mmCIF file of C-alpha atoms in Angstrom:
data_model
loop_
_atom_site.group_PDB
_atom_site.id
_atom_site.type_symbol
_atom_site.label_atom_id
_atom_site.label_comp_id
_atom_site.label_asym_id
_atom_site.label_seq_id
_atom_site.Cartn_x
_atom_site.Cartn_y
_atom_site.Cartn_z
ATOM 1 C CA MET A 17 74.795 -18.678 -36.016
ATOM 2 C CA CYS A 18 74.822 -21.783 -34.217
ATOM 3 C CA ARG A 19 73.601 -20.078 -31.184
ATOM 4 C CA ASN A 20 70.872 -19.143 -32.787
ATOM 5 C CA HIS A 21 70.064 -22.263 -34.791
ATOM 6 C CA THR A 22 70.073 -24.171 -31.283
ATOM 7 C CA SER A 23 68.027 -21.715 -29.822
ATOM 8 C CA GLY A 24 65.239 -22.328 -32.547
ATOM 9 C CA VAL A 25 65.737 -25.883 -32.027
ATOM 10 C CA TRP A 26 64.796 -25.250 -28.363
ATOM 11 C CA ARG A 27 61.922 -23.301 -28.803
ATOM 12 C CA ARG A 28 60.351 -25.885 -31.488
ATOM 13 C CA ALA A 29 60.759 -28.803 -28.954
ATOM 14 C CA LEU A 30 58.975 -26.814 -26.185
ATOM 15 C CA THR A 31 56.253 -25.739 -28.658
ATOM 16 C CA ILE A 32 55.727 -29.314 -29.432
ATOM 17 C CA THR A 33 55.821 -30.586 -25.537
ATOM 18 C CA ALA A 34 53.211 -27.782 -25.047
ATOM 19 C CA VAL A 35 50.882 -28.975 -27.395
ATOM 20 C CA LEU A 36 51.054 -32.644 -26.299
ATOM 21 C CA VAL A 37 50.329 -31.694 -22.844
ATOM 22 C CA LEU A 38 47.450 -29.348 -23.672
ATOM 23 C CA ALA A 39 46.159 -32.290 -26.134
ATOM 24 C CA GLY A 40 46.921 -34.513 -23.196
ATOM 25 C CA CYS A 41 44.710 -32.685 -20.698
ATOM 26 C CA SER A 42 42.017 -31.942 -23.010
ATOM 27 C CA SER A 43 41.445 -36.000 -23.777
ATOM 28 C CA THR A 44 40.682 -36.226 -19.930
ATOM 29 C CA GLN A 45 38.259 -33.661 -19.410
ATOM 30 C CA PRO A 46 34.607 -34.650 -19.341
ATOM 31 C CA PRO A 47 32.233 -32.738 -22.263
ATOM 32 C CA ILE A 48 30.313 -29.924 -20.905
ATOM 33 C CA ASP A 49 26.681 -30.367 -21.418
ATOM 34 C CA PRO A 50 24.616 -26.812 -21.821
ATOM 35 C CA PRO A 51 22.540 -25.495 -19.301
ATOM 36 C CA VAL A 52 19.001 -27.041 -18.662
ATOM 37 C CA ILE A 53 16.475 -24.204 -18.908
ATOM 38 C CA VAL A 54 13.659 -24.974 -16.814
ATOM 39 C CA PRO A 55 10.501 -22.903 -17.937
ATOM 40 C CA HIS A 56 8.688 -21.264 -15.386
ATOM 41 C CA LYS A 57 5.372 -22.533 -14.332
ATOM 42 C CA PRO A 58 2.135 -20.402 -13.825
ATOM 43 C CA ALA A 59 0.737 -20.031 -10.656
ATOM 44 C CA THR A 60 -2.899 -20.459 -9.630
ATOM 45 C CA ILE A 61 -3.856 -17.717 -7.131
ATOM 46 C CA LEU A 62 -6.637 -18.049 -4.628
ATOM 47 C CA GLY A 63 -7.340 -14.271 -2.780
ATOM 48 C CA ARG A 64 -10.312 -13.617 -0.314
ATOM 49 C CA VAL A 65 -11.896 -10.023 0.220
ATOM 50 C CA VAL A 66 -14.041 -9.149 3.050
ATOM 51 C CA LEU A 67 -16.685 -6.580 3.160
ATOM 52 C CA ALA A 68 -17.116 -4.253 6.365
ATOM 53 C CA LYS A 69 -18.572 -1.120 7.776
ATOM 54 C CA ALA A 70 -15.957 -0.786 10.697
ATOM 55 C CA LEU A 71 -13.155 -2.336 12.381
ATOM 56 C CA GLY A 72 -14.768 -5.674 13.296
ATOM 57 C CA ILE A 73 -17.999 -5.222 11.840
ATOM 58 C CA LYS A 74 -18.131 -7.354 8.666
ATOM 59 C CA LEU A 75 -20.640 -7.305 6.122
ATOM 60 C CA PRO A 76 -21.793 -10.582 4.677
ATOM 61 C CA PRO A 77 -22.114 -12.127 2.072
ATOM 62 C CA PHE A 78 -18.803 -10.746 0.402
ATOM 63 C CA SER A 79 -19.735 -11.251 -3.522
ATOM 64 C CA GLY A 80 -19.802 -8.835 -6.048
ATOM 65 C CA VAL A 81 -16.151 -7.689 -5.374
ATOM 66 C CA THR A 82 -13.938 -7.347 -8.312
ATOM 67 C CA ALA A 83 -10.296 -8.278 -8.061
ATOM 68 C CA THR A 84 -7.855 -7.521 -11.065
ATOM 69 C CA ILE A 85 -4.272 -7.526 -11.775
ATOM 70 C CA GLU A 86 -3.204 -3.967 -13.109
ATOM 71 C CA GLY A 87 -1.824 -3.980 -16.368
ATOM 72 C CA THR A 88 -3.192 -7.363 -17.140
ATOM 73 C CA SER A 89 -6.427 -9.353 -18.268
ATOM 74 C CA PHE A 90 -6.731 -11.261 -15.088
ATOM 75 C CA SER A 91 -9.886 -10.320 -13.536
ATOM 76 C CA ALA A 92 -12.543 -12.372 -11.037
ATOM 77 C CA VAL A 93 -15.234 -11.685 -8.889
ATOM 78 C CA THR A 94 -15.704 -12.867 -5.455
ATOM 79 C CA ASP A 95 -18.258 -15.280 -4.163
ATOM 80 C CA ASP A 96 -20.577 -15.042 -1.376
ATOM 81 C CA SER A 97 -17.498 -16.154 1.398
ATOM 82 C CA GLY A 98 -15.098 -13.332 -0.508
ATOM 83 C CA TYR A 99 -12.954 -15.957 -2.595
ATOM 84 C CA PHE A 100 -11.914 -15.328 -6.032
ATOM 85 C CA THR A 101 -9.141 -17.333 -8.447
ATOM 86 C CA PHE A 102 -6.565 -16.009 -10.917
ATOM 87 C CA ARG A 103 -5.410 -18.664 -12.889
ATOM 88 C CA ASN A 104 -2.166 -19.293 -15.213
ATOM 89 C CA VAL A 105 -0.584 -16.062 -13.982
ATOM 90 C CA PRO A 106 2.882 -15.798 -15.012
ATOM 91 C CA VAL A 107 6.182 -15.300 -12.694
ATOM 92 C CA GLY A 108 6.506 -11.462 -11.992
ATOM 93 C CA THR A 109 5.400 -8.584 -9.899
ATOM 94 C CA TYR A 110 1.928 -6.991 -9.594
ATOM 95 C CA THR A 111 -0.250 -4.807 -8.165
ATOM 96 C CA ALA A 112 -3.753 -6.123 -7.328
ATOM 97 C CA HIS A 113 -6.811 -3.951 -7.330
ATOM 98 C CA PHE A 114 -10.052 -4.494 -5.493
ATOM 99 C CA SER A 115 -13.496 -2.686 -5.841
ATOM 100 C CA LYS A 116 -16.929 -2.865 -4.934
ATOM 101 C CA PRO A 117 -19.752 -0.017 -6.098
ATOM 102 C CA GLY A 118 -20.363 2.083 -2.508
ATOM 103 C CA TYR A 119 -17.009 0.744 -0.934
ATOM 104 C CA GLY A 120 -13.430 2.344 -0.920
ATOM 105 C CA ASP A 121 -11.226 0.434 -3.823
ATOM 106 C CA VAL A 122 -7.939 -0.891 -2.153
ATOM 107 C CA ARG A 123 -4.961 -1.766 -3.909
ATOM 108 C CA TRP A 124 -1.932 -4.461 -3.124
ATOM 109 C CA VAL A 125 1.230 -2.968 -4.469
ATOM 110 C CA SER A 126 4.192 -4.867 -5.593
ATOM 111 C CA ILE A 127 3.064 -8.432 -4.781
ATOM 112 C CA VAL A 128 5.707 -11.132 -6.238
ATOM 113 C CA VAL A 129 4.735 -13.967 -7.827
ATOM 114 C CA THR A 130 7.509 -16.782 -7.772
ATOM 115 C CA ASP A 131 7.713 -20.076 -9.575
ATOM 116 C CA THR A 132 5.255 -22.145 -8.087
ATOM 117 C CA ASP A 133 5.621 -25.683 -9.524
ATOM 118 C CA GLY A 134 2.151 -25.576 -10.607
ATOM 119 C CA THR A 135 0.591 -25.180 -7.136
ATOM 120 C CA THR A 136 -1.787 -22.595 -5.790
ATOM 121 C CA VAL A 137 -0.657 -19.641 -3.895
ATOM 122 C CA LYS A 138 -2.962 -18.086 -1.463
ATOM 123 C CA TRP A 139 -3.122 -14.340 -0.937
ATOM 124 C CA TYR A 140 -4.561 -13.848 2.070
ATOM 125 C CA SER A 141 -4.140 -15.744 5.586
ATOM 126 C CA ASP A 142 -5.933 -15.826 8.921
ATOM 127 C CA TYR A 143 -4.055 -12.395 9.459
ATOM 128 C CA THR A 144 -3.820 -11.098 6.203
ATOM 129 C CA VAL A 145 -7.058 -10.392 4.014
ATOM 130 C CA ALA A 146 -8.050 -7.379 1.547
ATOM 131 C CA ILE A 147 -10.906 -5.498 3.570
ATOM 132 C CA LEU A 148 -13.098 -3.099 1.737
ATOM 133 C CA TYR A 149 -14.783 -0.708 3.859
ATOM 134 C CA LYS A 150 -18.378 0.731 3.139
ATOM 135 C CA TYR A 151 -18.283 4.676 2.271
ATOM 136 C CA SER A 152 -18.652 6.671 5.402
ATOM 137 C CA ASP A 153 -22.091 8.699 5.712
ATOM 138 C CA GLU A 154 -20.805 10.641 8.736
ATOM 139 C CA VAL A 155 -20.698 14.261 7.396
ATOM 140 C CA VAL A 156 -17.890 16.467 8.852
ATOM 141 C CA THR A 157 -17.779 20.651 8.768
ATOM 142 C CA LEU A 158 -14.545 21.935 9.383
ATOM 143 C CA ARG A 159 -15.356 25.586 11.235
ATOM 144 C CA SER A 160 -11.874 26.468 12.245
ATOM 145 C CA VAL A 161 -7.867 26.140 12.180
ATOM 146 C CA SER A 162 -5.888 27.921 15.153
ATOM 147 C CA ASP A 163 -2.746 27.762 16.861
ATOM 148 C CA ARG A 164 -4.006 28.033 20.545
ATOM 149 C CA LEU A 165 -1.528 25.217 21.554
ATOM 150 C CA GLY A 166 1.187 26.856 19.984
ATOM 151 C CA GLY A 167 4.796 24.661 19.660
ATOM 152 C CA GLY A 168 4.192 24.115 16.140
ATOM 153 C CA TYR A 169 0.606 22.756 17.179
ATOM 154 C CA LEU A 170 -2.632 23.443 15.150
ATOM 155 C CA ILE A 171 -6.014 23.008 16.345
ATOM 156 C CA ALA A 172 -8.652 22.225 13.547
ATOM 157 C CA SER A 173 -12.342 22.088 15.192
ATOM 158 C CA GLY A 174 -15.785 21.292 13.521
ATOM 159 C CA ASP A 175 -18.996 19.704 13.643
ATOM 160 C CA ILE A 176 -19.976 16.136 12.918
ATOM 161 C CA LEU A 177 -23.293 14.771 11.743
ATOM 162 C CA PRO A 178 -22.843 11.071 12.701
ATOM 163 C CA ASP A 179 -25.593 8.434 11.919
ATOM 164 C CA SER A 180 -27.951 8.377 14.851
ATOM 165 C CA ALA A 181 -28.902 4.657 14.462
ATOM 166 C CA ARG A 182 -25.521 3.152 14.893
ATOM 167 C CA PRO A 183 -22.865 3.827 17.813
ATOM 168 C CA GLN A 184 -20.759 6.742 17.306
ATOM 169 C CA LYS A 185 -17.410 4.546 18.107
ATOM 170 C CA GLU A 186 -17.376 3.217 14.533
ATOM 171 C CA ASP A 187 -17.032 6.620 13.213
ATOM 172 C CA ALA A 188 -14.075 8.524 12.775
ATOM 173 C CA VAL A 189 -12.922 11.588 11.537
ATOM 174 C CA VAL A 190 -9.485 12.501 9.372
ATOM 175 C CA LEU A 191 -7.698 15.577 8.638
ATOM 176 C CA TYR A 192 -5.727 16.361 5.371
ATOM 177 C CA VAL A 193 -2.902 18.946 5.171
ATOM 178 C CA SER A 194 -1.441 20.007 2.181
ATOM 179 C CA HIS A 195 1.125 23.421 1.328
ATOM 180 C CA THR A 196 -1.717 23.860 -1.525
ATOM 181 C CA SER A 197 -5.545 24.769 -1.556
ATOM 182 C CA ASP A 198 -6.428 21.811 -3.581
ATOM 183 C CA VAL A 199 -5.573 19.656 -0.881
ATOM 184 C CA SER A 200 -7.889 16.494 -0.810
ATOM 185 C CA ALA A 201 -8.011 12.565 0.132
ATOM 186 C CA VAL A 202 -6.883 11.699 -3.712
ATOM 187 C CA PRO A 203 -3.748 10.386 -3.293
ATOM 188 C CA GLY A 204 -0.897 13.059 -4.153
ATOM 189 C CA HIS A 205 -3.112 15.685 -3.027
ATOM 190 C CA TYR A 206 -2.091 15.765 0.643
ATOM 191 C CA SER A 207 1.131 15.855 2.491
ATOM 192 C CA ALA A 208 -0.314 14.380 5.888
ATOM 193 C CA TYR A 209 -2.970 13.270 7.556
ATOM 194 C CA TYR A 210 -4.393 12.979 11.331
ATOM 195 C CA TYR A 211 -6.834 10.496 12.216
ATOM 196 C CA THR A 212 -8.833 10.328 15.612
ATOM 197 C CA THR A 213 -11.673 8.245 16.339
ATOM 198 C CA TYR A 214 -14.416 8.905 19.136
ATOM 199 C CA ASP A 215 -12.678 6.367 21.758
ATOM 200 C CA ASP A 216 -9.514 7.899 21.356
ATOM 201 C CA PRO A 217 -7.910 7.190 24.825
ATOM 202 C CA ASP A 218 -7.462 11.246 24.828
ATOM 203 C CA GLY A 219 -10.961 11.745 24.677
ATOM 204 C CA ARG A 220 -11.022 15.634 24.425
ATOM 205 C CA HIS A 221 -10.641 15.120 20.808
ATOM 206 C CA ILE A 222 -14.563 14.378 19.908
ATOM 207 C CA ASP A 223 -17.277 15.273 22.227
ATOM 208 C CA THR A 224 -19.714 12.439 21.736
ATOM 209 C CA ALA A 225 -22.491 14.448 23.664
ATOM 210 C CA LYS A 226 -21.953 17.801 21.240
ATOM 211 C CA SER A 227 -21.009 16.015 18.060
ATOM 212 C CA THR A 228 -18.026 18.470 17.857
ATOM 213 C CA PHE A 229 -14.416 17.948 17.667
ATOM 214 C CA GLY A 230 -11.049 19.737 18.276
ATOM 215 C CA TYR A 231 -8.177 18.002 17.294
ATOM 216 C CA PRO A 232 -4.461 19.098 17.586
ATOM 217 C CA MET A 233 -2.382 18.733 14.503
ATOM 218 C CA ASP A 234 1.718 18.408 15.339
ATOM 219 C CA MET A 235 2.865 20.004 11.940
ATOM 220 C CA VAL A 236 6.664 19.582 13.039
ATOM 221 C CA SER A 237 6.589 16.003 13.835
ATOM 222 C CA PRO A 238 7.583 13.264 11.643
ATOM 223 C CA LEU A 239 4.303 13.031 10.151
ATOM 224 C CA GLY A 240 4.253 16.469 9.189
ATOM 225 C CA SER A 241 8.110 17.151 8.711
ATOM 226 C CA THR A 242 7.302 18.955 5.243
ATOM 227 C CA PHE A 243 5.824 21.733 7.237
ATOM 228 C CA GLN A 244 7.981 24.437 8.776
ATOM 229 C CA SER A 245 6.986 27.459 11.167
ATOM 230 C CA GLY A 246 5.240 30.025 9.440
ATOM 231 C CA ASP A 247 4.264 27.918 6.473
ATOM 232 C CA SER A 248 0.842 27.983 4.862
ATOM 233 C CA VAL A 249 -1.051 24.993 5.464
ATOM 234 C CA TYR A 250 -4.662 24.163 4.182
ATOM 235 C CA VAL A 251 -6.682 21.460 5.735
ATOM 236 C CA VAL A 252 -9.939 19.717 4.792
ATOM 237 C CA ALA A 253 -11.946 17.161 6.944
ATOM 238 C CA TYR A 254 -13.757 14.047 6.125
ATOM 239 C CA GLY A 255 -15.953 11.239 7.990
ATOM 240 C CA VAL A 256 -14.413 7.841 7.786
ATOM 241 C CA PRO A 257 -15.298 4.654 9.290
ATOM 242 C CA TYR A 258 -13.341 3.437 12.342
ATOM 243 C CA TYR A 259 -10.169 1.798 10.464
ATOM 244 C CA GLU A 260 -7.412 -0.449 12.265
ATOM 245 C CA GLY A 261 -4.584 1.733 10.545
ATOM 246 C CA TRP A 262 -5.119 2.504 6.851
ATOM 247 C CA ASP A 263 -6.074 0.770 3.847
ATOM 248 C CA TYR A 264 -2.805 0.524 1.469
ATOM 249 C CA TYR A 265 0.591 2.145 1.325
ATOM 250 C CA ASP A 266 1.335 3.430 -2.200
ATOM 251 C CA PRO A 267 5.197 3.408 -2.527
ATOM 252 C CA ALA A 268 4.965 5.713 -5.590
ATOM 253 C CA ILE A 269 3.769 8.697 -3.601
ATOM 254 C CA LYS A 270 5.010 7.270 -0.345
ATOM 255 C CA GLN A 271 1.259 7.896 1.099
ATOM 256 C CA TYR A 272 -0.485 5.611 3.144
ATOM 257 C CA VAL A 273 -4.021 5.785 1.772
ATOM 258 C CA LEU A 274 -7.637 5.807 3.603
ATOM 259 C CA THR A 275 -10.244 4.597 0.749
ATOM 260 C CA ALA A 276 -13.563 4.660 2.657
ATOM 261 C CA ILE A 277 -14.003 8.393 3.076
ATOM 262 C CA ASN A 278 -17.400 10.589 3.065
ATOM 263 C CA GLN A 279 -17.785 11.608 -0.298
ATOM 264 C CA THR A 280 -18.609 15.084 0.801
ATOM 265 C CA PRO A 281 -15.734 16.918 2.081
ATOM 266 C CA SER A 282 -15.501 19.980 4.314
ATOM 267 C CA PRO A 283 -14.498 23.206 3.331
ATOM 268 C CA VAL A 284 -10.782 23.872 2.818
ATOM 269 C CA ILE A 285 -9.387 26.446 5.865
ATOM 270 C CA GLY A 286 -6.272 27.657 5.529
ATOM 271 C CA ALA A 287 -3.812 28.703 8.482
ATOM 272 C CA LYS A 288 0.023 29.459 9.061
ATOM 273 C CA VAL A 289 2.156 26.878 10.980
ATOM 274 C CA PRO A 290 2.951 28.511 14.307
#
């Protein structure tokens, strides 16, 4: 009984000591201030759009282009120099859309607007600007798709009706390919595309004297990797301006997009991948 009583005394003493120690520690701690929440400031965005006929051939003035941020009410129209302004844009990730009748639409996907501290953000630079190309008036007729080369290559051949009033080097041809006969230049309706110009270093592709083309398509290259030997493939051709590369990349469908194609496609021709 005495041992139990003594043990209880020690427990009470230790408890009192612990309380005193904790009380002493808490009295020396500075008060903790609540976190300061700084609201994000909206951005003023200055952008620029250029109109063009082909690579390096601009078509000023650059007015009349409608710039919008998809899914929002932000909209502006470019001035003669191609500039537009969005005001009070909240922090977020957006897709910008640029359009003008007679020109191919362009989209800039996943543009991030960060906290700008009220300053103006430029959506352009000396090397980055939205370019809208005028619809091509070059009409292409696809005559045949054959496997004369073998080894996974198909040759698309056809005729071109270029604008005789301008140099042919301003024009190009694009071939869209798909597993299905509804192949077209509409994003999501092609598996790959093949693009060539009149001044391609491998000049056999387009005969400028005869206005014909014969273009090899490597169906088993990384570009056409969705095709295997023996697969059915469908091909359609369009006239396009002489581009630097493409108008934009759409991550939703994982495809590059050309927008200023001639509005009259060639007939669709089917073939077998050799």
